[in-house]
Amino acid sequence: MACFMRMLLVGFASRLHGESYYKALFRGTVEALSGFKGLEVHPSIVTEPSAIDAGGYDLVLAYLLTGGTSKLAYRVLTSAARRPVVILAHSKHNSLASALSLRSRLAEAGVKVKLLYFRDRDDLLEKFTLLYKGVAAGYGLQHLRIVEVNDQPDVSAEGKLFADKFGAEIIHVGYEELWRVAEEAGAGELRELRDAVGRYIDLSGVEEEHLDKVLRVYYALRRLTSTHKANAVVIDCFPLILKYKVTPCLAVAMLNAEGVPTACENDYYSLIPLHASLALTGHPGWVANPSGVTSDGRLRFAHCTIAPSLGRNCFLMPHFESGRGYAVACEYKAGAVLFVRVDRDINGLTVYRGTVVRSGMLEPGYCRTQLVVDTGALKPEEFIENATGNHHVFIPWSEGLTEALKHMAWWLGWRVDFRN
């Protein structure tokens, strides 16, 4: 279910700088940004106080084409509907000087504001792409439609807190409804799902009866997501394992691989970076537990639900705690990662950098996919001392990822703390 924010690009200029100059400059920028969904352009460059209608937009892009525009832009923007503002500034004609003045004025007036300075068209595209990804990730978080599966009569307290915080919509599904849908899967549907899993995971050696039961959970979550037009899933899995003698690990892994952020253990804190990973990198995140320090002094993480698109040499084996079928074991493909934890008050992100040293089903005493990470100057004991919870979400590293996370945090009004 796509949901795009609406952005209004408004150019501001002083006529002292020459109409032909700033019109050509504005036209070039409009062309450069034309590929971004949801972007609309104000029909005329603003050179004197006038009214603009920003009421239907989520974000205003105020492009200061020349100097001498900070007071003008301030008057226009504060008289319009109060929307977050990104100021665009280039390197000539005192654009940056006016942008710095405008940022200060808007911040003092209580407007959420960010300055994006660029040197040329290529620099603009690179920086604006990261801004767009980050802001779109935050916006998408506020427009999630989540299926929550639990054994309670209604949405959990954690779900209600999440909905209050972001305005997301949560659809409650009980275990009985989940299993009713699961039992509707016919032989053809199960064969289709087995083929989908087999494209990623070696299924040799699995017991067909047990695999079919696991695939029914996968089928049900897929169907429920589609029926409710949802774009995320949270499932309280341990009571499900006890009641139905089956784990949802493979279903969680496959949904994440298919681009539906899915969190196990009813963990809404992890759902946030799972969503962010897909939005910012195009790759799913992976929820993992800190599982101690290795003999060579590195952090170990482990969990049973890795999206197989993140791995290689993947196979299925019994779930760690319960011994039920099936958990996912993979070697992790990415070499560099960020791992992220959302604060308990849901007002900030703590972000760590890591290099994968080894991964896979390394030892029997842990969850089935294990990751040993070199955290550089950050000592494992320091991490353990300061960690604010168990689940951390691993995101494959890509250029500009940290900047995009900062933009997402700005949109949400969060702090972001990079620890190493």
PDB file of N, CA, C and O in Angstrom, residues 4-8 38 40 52-60 81 83 139:
ATOM      1  N   PHE A   4       2.442   8.345  -0.338  1.00  0.00           N
ATOM      2  CA  PHE A   4       3.476   9.315  -0.641  1.00  0.00           C
ATOM      3  C   PHE A   4       3.161  10.654   0.009  1.00  0.00           C
ATOM      4  O   PHE A   4       2.024  11.128  -0.009  1.00  0.00           O
ATOM      5  N   MET A   5       4.179  11.282   0.563  1.00  0.00           N
ATOM      6  CA  MET A   5       4.008  12.625   1.094  1.00  0.00           C
ATOM      7  C   MET A   5       3.928  13.625  -0.056  1.00  0.00           C
ATOM      8  O   MET A   5       4.456  13.393  -1.142  1.00  0.00           O
ATOM      9  N   ARG A   6       3.282  14.748   0.201  1.00  0.00           N
ATOM     10  CA  ARG A   6       3.185  15.826  -0.785  1.00  0.00           C
ATOM     11  C   ARG A   6       4.141  16.937  -0.388  1.00  0.00           C
ATOM     12  O   ARG A   6       4.151  17.395   0.762  1.00  0.00           O
ATOM     13  N   MET A   7       4.934  17.373  -1.340  1.00  0.00           N
ATOM     14  CA  MET A   7       5.922  18.428  -1.105  1.00  0.00           C
ATOM     15  C   MET A   7       5.652  19.585  -2.058  1.00  0.00           C
ATOM     16  O   MET A   7       5.349  19.362  -3.239  1.00  0.00           O
ATOM     17  N   LEU A   8       5.792  20.806  -1.551  1.00  0.00           N
ATOM     18  CA  LEU A   8       5.626  21.999  -2.378  1.00  0.00           C
ATOM     19  C   LEU A   8       6.964  22.728  -2.480  1.00  0.00           C
ATOM     20  O   LEU A   8       7.540  23.114  -1.458  1.00  0.00           O
ATOM     21  N   GLY A  38       5.454  12.960  -5.490  1.00  0.00           N
ATOM     22  CA  GLY A  38       4.793  13.839  -4.533  1.00  0.00           C
ATOM     23  C   GLY A  38       5.250  15.274  -4.588  1.00  0.00           C
ATOM     24  O   GLY A  38       4.740  16.108  -3.834  1.00  0.00           O
ATOM     25  N   GLU A  40       5.421  18.941  -5.991  1.00  0.00           N
ATOM     26  CA  GLU A  40       4.703  19.913  -6.808  1.00  0.00           C
ATOM     27  C   GLU A  40       5.427  21.254  -6.723  1.00  0.00           C
ATOM     28  O   GLU A  40       6.114  21.540  -5.735  1.00  0.00           O
ATOM     29  N   ILE A  52       0.771  31.957  -0.095  1.00  0.00           N
ATOM     30  CA  ILE A  52       0.837  30.641  -0.729  1.00  0.00           C
ATOM     31  C   ILE A  52      -0.012  29.686   0.096  1.00  0.00           C
ATOM     32  O   ILE A  52      -0.102  29.817   1.321  1.00  0.00           O
ATOM     33  N   ASP A  53      -0.641  28.768  -0.557  1.00  0.00           N
ATOM     34  CA  ASP A  53      -1.493  27.791   0.121  1.00  0.00           C
ATOM     35  C   ASP A  53      -0.703  26.506   0.301  1.00  0.00           C
ATOM     36  O   ASP A  53      -0.524  25.735  -0.636  1.00  0.00           O
ATOM     37  N   ALA A  54      -0.228  26.279   1.535  1.00  0.00           N
ATOM     38  CA  ALA A  54       0.548  25.068   1.827  1.00  0.00           C
ATOM     39  C   ALA A  54      -0.249  24.063   2.635  1.00  0.00           C
ATOM     40  O   ALA A  54       0.287  23.081   3.122  1.00  0.00           O
ATOM     41  N   GLY A  55      -1.556  24.309   2.761  1.00  0.00           N
ATOM     42  CA  GLY A  55      -2.377  23.485   3.640  1.00  0.00           C
ATOM     43  C   GLY A  55      -2.446  22.021   3.275  1.00  0.00           C
ATOM     44  O   GLY A  55      -2.581  21.164   4.139  1.00  0.00           O
ATOM     45  N   GLY A  56      -2.371  21.686   1.988  1.00  0.00           N
ATOM     46  CA  GLY A  56      -2.488  20.299   1.589  1.00  0.00           C
ATOM     47  C   GLY A  56      -1.180  19.559   1.482  1.00  0.00           C
ATOM     48  O   GLY A  56      -1.150  18.423   1.000  1.00  0.00           O
ATOM     49  N   TYR A  57      -0.095  20.182   1.939  1.00  0.00           N
ATOM     50  CA  TYR A  57       1.237  19.608   1.765  1.00  0.00           C
ATOM     51  C   TYR A  57       1.809  19.167   3.105  1.00  0.00           C
ATOM     52  O   TYR A  57       1.484  19.705   4.160  1.00  0.00           O
ATOM     53  N   ASP A  58       2.689  18.171   3.040  1.00  0.00           N
ATOM     54  CA  ASP A  58       3.349  17.673   4.246  1.00  0.00           C
ATOM     55  C   ASP A  58       4.672  18.387   4.506  1.00  0.00           C
ATOM     56  O   ASP A  58       5.137  18.435   5.641  1.00  0.00           O
ATOM     57  N   LEU A  59       5.284  18.933   3.450  1.00  0.00           N
ATOM     58  CA  LEU A  59       6.609  19.537   3.551  1.00  0.00           C
ATOM     59  C   LEU A  59       6.717  20.648   2.514  1.00  0.00           C
ATOM     60  O   LEU A  59       6.262  20.497   1.378  1.00  0.00           O
ATOM     61  N   VAL A  60       7.313  21.780   2.931  1.00  0.00           N
ATOM     62  CA  VAL A  60       7.576  22.882   2.011  1.00  0.00           C
ATOM     63  C   VAL A  60       9.079  22.964   1.764  1.00  0.00           C
ATOM     64  O   VAL A  60       9.870  22.970   2.714  1.00  0.00           O
ATOM     65  N   ALA A  81       0.109  27.849   6.097  1.00  0.00           N
ATOM     66  CA  ALA A  81      -0.080  26.779   7.077  1.00  0.00           C
ATOM     67  C   ALA A  81       1.281  26.311   7.577  1.00  0.00           C
ATOM     68  O   ALA A  81       2.206  26.122   6.793  1.00  0.00           O
ATOM     69  N   ARG A  83       3.945  24.179   8.173  1.00  0.00           N
ATOM     70  CA  ARG A  83       4.427  22.888   7.731  1.00  0.00           C
ATOM     71  C   ARG A  83       5.926  22.826   7.948  1.00  0.00           C
ATOM     72  O   ARG A  83       6.602  23.866   7.951  1.00  0.00           O
ATOM     73  N   TYR A 139       7.763   9.567   7.366  1.00  0.00           N
ATOM     74  CA  TYR A 139       6.375   9.746   6.957  1.00  0.00           C
ATOM     75  C   TYR A 139       5.674   8.395   6.829  1.00  0.00           C
ATOM     76  O   TYR A 139       4.542   8.219   7.289  1.00  0.00           O
TER      77      TYR A 139
END
